[in-house]
Coordinates of C-alpha atoms in Angstrom, one line a residue:
Chain A
M21 CA -2.8 -28.6 -35.2
L22 CA 0.3 -30.0 -36.9
L23 CA 0.9 -26.7 -38.6
S24 CA 0.8 -24.6 -35.5
Y25 CA 3.0 -27.2 -33.8
A26 CA 5.6 -26.7 -36.6
I27 CA 5.4 -23.0 -36.2
N28 CA 6.0 -23.3 -32.5
R29 CA 9.0 -25.6 -33.0
R30 CA 10.8 -23.0 -34.9
G31 CA 10.9 -21.1 -31.6
A32 CA 10.3 -17.7 -33.1
V33 CA 7.7 -15.2 -31.7
M34 CA 4.7 -17.3 -30.8
A35 CA 1.5 -16.5 -29.1
V36 CA -0.7 -18.2 -26.6
R37 CA -2.8 -20.7 -28.6
K38 CA -6.3 -21.6 -27.4
I39 CA -6.9 -25.3 -27.4
A40 CA -9.7 -27.7 -26.6
G41 CA -9.4 -30.0 -23.6
K42 CA -9.0 -33.1 -25.7
E43 CA -5.8 -31.7 -27.2
L44 CA -4.1 -31.5 -23.8
P45 CA -2.4 -34.9 -23.9
V46 CA -1.0 -34.2 -27.4
V47 CA 0.4 -30.7 -26.8
T48 CA 1.9 -31.5 -23.5
A49 CA 3.7 -34.6 -24.7
V50 CA 6.2 -32.6 -26.8
K51 CA 9.8 -33.5 -26.1
D52 CA 12.6 -31.1 -25.1
R53 CA 10.2 -28.2 -24.5
K54 CA 8.3 -26.9 -21.5
V55 CA 4.6 -26.4 -22.0
L56 CA 2.5 -23.9 -20.0
V57 CA -1.2 -24.4 -20.1
D58 CA -3.3 -21.5 -18.7
F59 CA -6.7 -22.7 -17.5
S60 CA -8.8 -19.6 -17.9
A61 CA -12.4 -18.3 -18.1
T62 CA -14.1 -15.5 -19.9
W63 CA -15.8 -14.3 -16.8
C64 CA -12.6 -14.1 -14.8
G65 CA -10.9 -10.7 -14.4
P66 CA -7.4 -11.9 -13.4
C67 CA -7.5 -14.3 -16.4
R68 CA -7.9 -11.3 -18.7
M69 CA -5.1 -9.5 -16.9
L70 CA -2.9 -12.6 -17.3
H71 CA -3.4 -13.1 -21.0
P72 CA -1.3 -10.2 -22.2
V73 CA 1.4 -11.1 -19.7
L74 CA 1.6 -14.6 -21.2
E75 CA 1.5 -13.2 -24.7
Q76 CA 4.5 -11.0 -23.9
I77 CA 6.5 -13.8 -22.2
S78 CA 5.8 -16.2 -25.0
G79 CA 7.6 -13.9 -27.3
E80 CA 10.6 -13.5 -25.0
I81 CA 11.6 -16.9 -23.8
A82 CA 12.7 -19.8 -26.0
G83 CA 11.9 -23.4 -25.5
W84 CA 8.4 -22.9 -24.3
D85 CA 4.9 -23.5 -25.7
F86 CA 2.0 -21.6 -24.3
Y87 CA -1.7 -22.7 -24.5
E88 CA -4.9 -21.6 -23.0
I89 CA -7.9 -23.8 -22.1
D90 CA -11.3 -22.3 -21.3
V91 CA -12.6 -24.2 -18.2
D92 CA -16.2 -23.7 -19.3
E93 CA -15.5 -25.6 -22.6
A94 CA -13.2 -28.2 -21.0
G95 CA -15.0 -28.8 -17.7
A96 CA -14.2 -32.5 -17.6
E97 CA -10.4 -32.0 -18.1
A98 CA -10.3 -29.1 -15.6
N99 CA -12.2 -31.2 -13.1
S100 CA -10.0 -34.2 -13.5
L101 CA -6.9 -32.0 -12.9
G102 CA -8.5 -30.7 -9.7
I103 CA -8.6 -27.1 -11.0
R104 CA -10.8 -25.1 -8.6
S105 CA -9.5 -21.6 -9.4
V106 CA -8.8 -19.5 -12.4
P107 CA -6.4 -18.6 -13.7
T108 CA -4.4 -21.8 -12.9
M109 CA -1.2 -22.3 -15.0
V110 CA 0.0 -25.9 -15.2
V111 CA 3.6 -26.5 -16.5
Y112 CA 4.3 -29.7 -18.2
S113 CA 7.6 -31.3 -19.2
E114 CA 7.3 -34.3 -21.5
G115 CA 3.7 -34.9 -20.6
R116 CA 4.3 -34.7 -16.8
E117 CA 3.0 -31.9 -14.6
V118 CA 6.0 -30.3 -13.0
D119 CA 4.5 -27.1 -11.6
R120 CA 1.3 -25.3 -10.9
L121 CA 0.8 -21.6 -10.4
I122 CA -2.5 -20.2 -9.2
G123 CA -3.7 -16.7 -9.7
F124 CA -2.4 -13.7 -11.5
R125 CA 1.4 -13.1 -11.6
D126 CA 3.0 -10.0 -13.0
K127 CA 5.4 -10.4 -15.9
A128 CA 8.6 -10.1 -14.0
Q129 CA 7.6 -12.6 -11.4
L130 CA 6.3 -15.1 -13.9
K131 CA 9.1 -14.8 -16.3
S132 CA 11.8 -15.4 -13.7
H133 CA 9.8 -18.3 -12.3
L134 CA 9.6 -20.0 -15.7
E135 CA 13.2 -19.3 -16.4
G136 CA 14.1 -20.9 -13.1
L137 CA 12.0 -24.0 -13.9
A138 CA 13.7 -24.3 -17.3
K139 CA 17.1 -24.5 -15.5
A140 CA 16.0 -26.8 -12.7
P141 CA 17.4 -30.3 -13.2
G142 CA 14.9 -33.1 -13.7
K143 CA 12.1 -30.7 -14.5
Chain C
M13 CA -22.1 -11.1 -25.2
A14 CA -18.9 -9.5 -26.5
P15 CA -16.2 -9.3 -23.9
L16 CA -15.5 -5.8 -22.6
D17 CA -12.2 -4.4 -23.6
L18 CA -10.7 -3.7 -20.2
N19 CA -7.6 -2.3 -21.9
P20 CA -8.5 0.2 -24.6
G21 CA -5.3 1.3 -26.0
F22 CA -3.3 -1.4 -24.2
V23 CA 0.2 -1.0 -25.5
G24 CA 1.5 -4.4 -25.0
P25 CA 5.1 -5.5 -24.8
S26 CA 6.7 -2.1 -25.6
A27 CA 4.8 -0.4 -22.8
G28 CA 6.9 1.7 -20.5
T29 CA 10.4 2.8 -21.4
G30 CA 10.9 5.3 -18.6
G31 CA 11.3 9.0 -19.0
E32 CA 10.3 12.3 -17.5
A33 CA 6.8 13.3 -16.3
D34 CA 5.1 16.1 -14.3
L35 CA 3.0 13.5 -12.6
V36 CA 3.3 9.7 -12.3
I37 CA 0.3 7.9 -10.9
A38 CA 1.2 4.5 -9.5
G39 CA -1.8 2.2 -9.8
G40 CA -4.7 1.7 -12.3
G41 CA -7.7 1.1 -10.1
P42 CA -10.5 3.6 -9.4
A43 CA -8.3 6.0 -7.4
G44 CA -5.5 6.1 -10.0
L45 CA -7.8 6.4 -12.9
A46 CA -9.9 9.2 -11.3
A47 CA -6.6 11.0 -10.4
G48 CA -5.5 10.5 -14.0
L49 CA -8.8 11.9 -15.4
Y50 CA -8.6 15.0 -13.2
A51 CA -4.8 15.5 -13.8
A52 CA -5.2 15.3 -17.6
R53 CA -7.9 17.9 -17.5
Y54 CA -5.6 20.1 -15.5
R55 CA -3.3 19.6 -18.5
I56 CA -0.7 17.9 -16.4
G57 CA 1.5 15.5 -18.4
T58 CA 0.4 12.3 -16.6
V59 CA 1.7 8.8 -16.8
I60 CA -0.4 6.1 -15.1
V61 CA 1.7 3.0 -14.3
E62 CA -1.0 0.5 -14.0
G63 CA 1.2 -2.6 -13.7
Y64 CA 0.0 -5.8 -15.1
A65 CA -3.2 -5.7 -13.1
P66 CA -5.2 -2.9 -14.7
G67 CA -8.4 -2.1 -12.9
G68 CA -7.2 -3.1 -9.4
Q69 CA -9.4 -4.8 -7.0
L70 CA -12.5 -3.6 -8.8
V71 CA -11.9 -6.2 -11.5
L72 CA -12.4 -8.8 -8.8
T73 CA -15.7 -7.4 -7.6
D74 CA -18.9 -8.9 -8.9
R75 CA -21.6 -6.3 -8.4
I76 CA -21.4 -2.7 -7.5
E77 CA -24.6 -1.2 -6.2
N78 CA -23.5 1.7 -4.2
Y79 CA -21.8 3.9 -6.8
P80 CA -24.0 7.0 -7.1
G81 CA -25.6 7.4 -10.5
V82 CA -25.1 3.7 -11.5
A83 CA -27.9 1.5 -10.2
S84 CA -26.1 -1.8 -10.6
T85 CA -23.0 -2.8 -12.6
T86 CA -20.1 -5.1 -12.4
G87 CA -16.7 -4.0 -11.2
R88 CA -15.2 -4.8 -14.6
E89 CA -17.7 -2.6 -16.5
L90 CA -17.2 0.3 -14.1
V91 CA -13.4 0.2 -14.2
A92 CA -13.3 -0.3 -18.0
A93 CA -15.4 2.9 -18.4
M94 CA -13.1 4.7 -16.0
R95 CA -10.0 3.6 -17.8
G96 CA -11.4 4.6 -21.2
Q97 CA -12.2 8.1 -19.8
A98 CA -8.6 8.5 -18.4
V99 CA -7.1 7.4 -21.8
E100 CA -9.5 9.7 -23.7
A101 CA -8.5 12.6 -21.4
G102 CA -4.9 12.2 -22.4
C103 CA -3.2 10.0 -19.8
T104 CA -0.3 7.8 -20.9
M105 CA -0.9 4.2 -19.7
V106 CA 2.1 2.1 -18.9
S107 CA 1.9 -1.6 -18.1
S108 CA 5.2 -1.8 -16.2
H109 CA 5.6 -3.2 -12.7
I110 CA 6.9 -0.8 -10.1
Q111 CA 9.9 -2.1 -8.2
G112 CA 11.0 0.8 -6.1
S113 CA 11.1 4.6 -5.5
S114 CA 13.5 7.2 -4.3
V115 CA 14.1 10.9 -4.1
R116 CA 16.5 12.4 -6.6
G117 CA 19.0 15.1 -5.9
D118 CA 16.8 17.6 -7.7
G119 CA 13.8 16.8 -5.4
R120 CA 12.0 14.9 -8.1
V121 CA 10.9 11.3 -7.4
S122 CA 12.4 8.4 -9.2
I123 CA 10.1 5.5 -9.9
L124 CA 11.9 2.4 -10.9
T125 CA 9.9 -0.1 -13.0
D126 CA 10.7 -3.2 -15.0
G127 CA 10.2 -1.0 -18.1
G128 CA 12.6 1.8 -17.1
E129 CA 13.0 4.6 -14.7
Y130 CA 10.6 7.6 -14.5
A131 CA 11.8 11.0 -13.1
T132 CA 8.7 12.8 -12.0
A133 CA 8.0 16.1 -10.4
S134 CA 5.1 14.6 -8.4
L135 CA 3.7 11.2 -7.6
I136 CA 0.3 9.9 -6.6
I137 CA 0.4 6.5 -4.9
A138 CA -2.7 4.6 -5.7
T139 CA -1.5 1.0 -5.7
G140 CA -4.4 -0.3 -3.7
A141 CA -4.4 -3.4 -1.5
A142 CA -4.3 -7.2 -1.8
P143 CA -6.3 -9.7 0.2
S144 CA -4.9 -10.6 3.6
K145 CA -4.4 -14.2 4.4
L146 CA -5.7 -15.9 7.5
G147 CA -2.5 -17.8 8.2
V148 CA -4.3 -21.1 9.2
P149 CA -2.9 -24.6 8.4
G150 CA -4.0 -25.7 5.0
E151 CA -4.6 -22.3 3.6
E152 CA -1.5 -22.2 1.5
K153 CA -1.5 -25.9 0.6
Y154 CA -5.1 -25.8 -0.8
Y155 CA -4.9 -22.4 -2.5
G156 CA -6.4 -22.9 -5.9
R157 CA -7.7 -26.3 -4.8
G158 CA -10.6 -25.1 -2.8
V159 CA -9.1 -22.0 -1.1
S160 CA -9.8 -18.8 -2.9
Y161 CA -9.7 -15.0 -2.3
C162 CA -11.9 -14.3 -5.3
A163 CA -15.4 -15.5 -5.4
T164 CA -16.0 -13.6 -8.7
C165 CA -13.3 -15.7 -10.3
D166 CA -13.9 -19.1 -8.7
A167 CA -17.6 -19.3 -7.7
P168 CA -18.6 -21.3 -10.8
F169 CA -16.3 -24.2 -9.7
F170 CA -18.5 -24.7 -6.6
R171 CA -21.8 -25.2 -8.4
G172 CA -23.8 -27.5 -6.2
R173 CA -21.1 -27.7 -3.5
S174 CA -20.6 -26.4 0.0
V175 CA -18.5 -23.4 0.7
L176 CA -17.3 -21.5 3.7
V177 CA -16.8 -17.8 3.7
V178 CA -14.6 -16.2 6.4
G179 CA -15.1 -12.6 7.4
G180 CA -17.9 -10.2 8.4
G181 CA -17.2 -7.0 6.3
D182 CA -18.7 -5.8 3.1
S183 CA -16.5 -8.0 0.9
A184 CA -17.3 -11.2 2.8
V185 CA -21.0 -10.6 2.7
K186 CA -21.1 -9.5 -0.9
E187 CA -19.1 -12.5 -2.1
A188 CA -21.1 -14.9 0.1
L189 CA -24.3 -13.6 -1.7
H190 CA -22.5 -14.1 -5.0
L191 CA -21.5 -17.6 -4.1
A192 CA -25.0 -18.5 -3.0
S193 CA -26.1 -18.4 -6.6
F194 CA -23.8 -21.2 -7.4
A195 CA -23.1 -23.3 -4.3
S196 CA -25.7 -25.5 -2.7
S197 CA -24.9 -24.1 0.7
V198 CA -22.8 -21.2 2.0
T199 CA -21.6 -21.0 5.6
L200 CA -20.2 -17.6 6.7
V201 CA -18.1 -17.7 9.8
H202 CA -17.4 -14.5 11.7
R203 CA -15.4 -14.1 14.9
R204 CA -17.8 -11.4 16.3
D205 CA -21.5 -11.6 17.0
A206 CA -22.5 -8.9 14.5
L207 CA -21.6 -8.2 10.9
R208 CA -19.4 -5.1 10.0
A209 CA -21.0 -5.0 6.5
E210 CA -23.3 -2.2 5.6
P211 CA -26.8 -2.9 6.9
V212 CA -28.4 -3.3 3.5
L213 CA -26.0 -6.1 2.7
A214 CA -26.3 -7.6 6.2
E215 CA -30.1 -7.7 5.9
K216 CA -29.8 -9.5 2.5
I217 CA -27.5 -12.2 3.9
L218 CA -29.4 -12.7 7.1
R219 CA -32.6 -13.6 5.2
H220 CA -30.9 -15.6 2.5
E221 CA -32.2 -19.2 2.7
R222 CA -29.0 -20.9 1.5
I223 CA -26.6 -18.9 3.7
R224 CA -26.1 -19.6 7.4
I225 CA -23.9 -17.6 9.7
L226 CA -21.9 -19.1 12.5
W227 CA -21.2 -16.3 15.0
K228 CA -18.2 -16.0 17.3
T229 CA -16.5 -18.7 15.2
R230 CA -13.0 -19.0 13.9
L231 CA -11.6 -21.1 11.2
L232 CA -8.7 -23.2 12.7
E233 CA -7.7 -25.4 9.9
I234 CA -8.5 -26.3 6.3
A235 CA -8.0 -30.0 5.5
G236 CA -8.5 -32.2 2.4
T237 CA -7.0 -34.7 0.1
D238 CA -4.9 -34.4 -3.0
A239 CA -8.0 -33.5 -4.9
G240 CA -8.6 -30.4 -2.8
V241 CA -10.4 -29.2 0.3
D242 CA -12.9 -31.5 1.8
R243 CA -13.4 -30.3 5.4
V244 CA -12.7 -27.4 7.8
I245 CA -12.1 -27.3 11.5
L246 CA -13.8 -24.5 13.3
E247 CA -13.7 -23.2 16.9
T248 CA -17.3 -22.3 17.9
P249 CA -18.7 -21.1 21.2
D250 CA -19.7 -24.8 21.7
G251 CA -16.2 -26.1 21.0
R252 CA -14.5 -27.5 18.0
R253 CA -16.5 -28.6 15.0
E254 CA -15.5 -30.3 11.8
L255 CA -17.6 -29.5 8.8
R256 CA -17.6 -31.1 5.3
M257 CA -16.7 -28.3 2.9
D258 CA -15.5 -28.1 -0.7
G259 CA -14.3 -24.5 -0.8
V260 CA -13.1 -21.8 1.5
F261 CA -13.3 -18.1 0.5
V262 CA -11.3 -15.7 2.7
Y263 CA -12.2 -12.1 3.2
V264 CA -10.4 -10.9 6.3
G265 CA -9.2 -7.5 5.2
R266 CA -6.6 -6.2 2.8
K267 CA -2.9 -5.5 2.9
P268 CA -1.9 -2.1 1.4
A269 CA 0.5 -2.5 -1.5
T270 CA 3.1 -0.1 -0.3
A271 CA 6.3 -2.1 -0.6
P272 CA 7.9 0.0 -3.4
F273 CA 7.3 3.2 -1.4
S274 CA 8.4 2.2 2.1
G275 CA 11.5 4.4 2.1
L276 CA 9.8 7.3 0.3
V277 CA 6.9 8.3 2.6
D278 CA 5.8 7.5 6.1
L279 CA 3.6 4.5 6.5
A280 CA 1.0 3.9 9.2
P281 CA 1.5 0.9 11.6
D282 CA -0.7 -1.3 9.3
G283 CA 1.5 -0.6 6.3
S284 CA -0.8 1.9 4.6
V285 CA 0.4 5.3 3.5
A286 CA 0.0 7.8 6.4
T287 CA -2.0 10.8 5.1
E288 CA -2.9 14.2 6.3
E289 CA -5.7 16.3 4.9
I290 CA -6.8 13.2 3.1
V291 CA -4.2 13.0 0.3
H292 CA -1.0 14.6 1.5
T293 CA 1.8 12.3 2.6
S294 CA 5.0 13.0 4.6
R295 CA 6.6 14.2 1.4
E296 CA 5.3 17.4 -0.3
N297 CA 5.3 16.2 -3.9
V298 CA 3.9 12.7 -3.1
F299 CA 0.2 12.2 -2.6
A300 CA -1.9 9.1 -2.0
A301 CA -5.4 8.0 -2.9
G302 CA -7.7 5.0 -2.3
D303 CA -7.2 1.7 -0.5
V304 CA -3.4 2.2 -0.1
T305 CA -4.1 5.0 2.4
D306 CA -4.9 4.9 6.1
H307 CA -8.4 6.0 5.4
E308 CA -11.3 4.3 7.3
L309 CA -13.7 3.9 4.5
R310 CA -12.5 1.9 1.5
Q311 CA -15.0 2.1 -1.2
V312 CA -15.0 2.8 -5.0
V313 CA -16.6 6.2 -4.3
T314 CA -14.1 7.2 -1.7
A315 CA -11.2 6.0 -4.0
V316 CA -12.3 8.2 -6.9
A317 CA -12.9 11.1 -4.6
D318 CA -9.4 10.7 -3.2
G319 CA -8.1 10.5 -6.7
A320 CA -9.7 13.8 -7.7
R321 CA -8.3 15.5 -4.5
A322 CA -4.8 14.0 -5.1
A323 CA -4.8 15.3 -8.7
S324 CA -5.9 18.7 -7.4
A325 CA -3.2 18.7 -4.7
A326 CA -0.5 17.7 -7.3
Y327 CA -1.7 20.5 -9.6
A328 CA -1.4 23.0 -6.7
Y329 CA 2.1 21.7 -6.0
L330 CA 3.2 21.9 -9.6
Q331 CA 1.8 25.4 -10.0
H332 CA 4.1 26.6 -7.3
L333 CA 7.2 25.1 -8.6
P334 CA 9.7 27.7 -9.8
G335 CA 9.3 28.6 -13.4
R336 CA 5.9 27.0 -13.7
Q337 CA 3.5 29.8 -12.8
G338 CA 1.0 30.9 -15.2

């Protein structure tokens, strides 16, 4: 946990890291970085399409951490966040949810959306 | 169960740098993959631009029971097999996103993608279609919080809950049947008094004990709380009714994905690619296959048949280009 966090902080090429639901409050509380959590499921086709897109974007934009949570393994957390669809991407800034994207997005769309979020004041 | 590799040979971030091709196939669903398989066997240098959504709508389909020779399979399994076959035959798969198209001075088609530009002697448009929206209040607000266009993706969230399915075609009926294995009750609303779905599906749904059908009924509004959908307002032959409902699945047709080709070929009034002789478009070196076309029947089996015909038509076109005979 601490090790992967340190690797992420260096901001070099990172990947999408799978986490357990209970890790959510810890990974999203990080300061000065945006955090995208992809709520996903193994049985969901669009989730599998989204994964390589997130992998690519994670290596291209700085200042972001990317995580994946399997809703079947983290049912309680997904339910408490009102997740009713996969994939759902929740964007956090300093522990606070600032955006939610539902469904597959292609790379161009998603990357420019995330870049826009990073620039938006107060987010 | 080991997950199926939907993307054998997926080339990742470096995919797609543009270049020249004899044939570009836009779209990586059944129509595009079948076209690719046939084209590669014709020894046409073929690039399939599958975007970031390989497999197309088939990935979102739970069970396929009407594909000849395959008794029952999932959409994912079928499309993974098709993709593997196209790759094996020699197609180059590119995961770029198509942004636009135009005709070059030399008559070739230019396909602009986020991974570069392709100059191609011929093009097969097989970009498929995306679910249409109903346009009722609450639909957008509760998307992902009870409103869904993909039962295959989201049905497990509605275990033991009540869901509404809107539509009367094959997709609505198939997905209502899929939802019934999770939800405690499934209500299908259809604006007509008979289903459009194929009779074998209609018979299944009509005798399903946990699915009820409200005929001549329209969904007027989806309502809820911050937690998500909790009720729907319907217009029935007996007037307005409000029903408690946890989820709404919309299957009211599909919108052809033709935006990048609108200036390249003629489109039908519904936005699909207008075709003649099944796969020919208004431009001699551009062909179309599958759900993106104006064809009446939109099935996996018709998509792959279109793909084969489109590859054959592209081959005939390429054979007659100056300097290519023999």
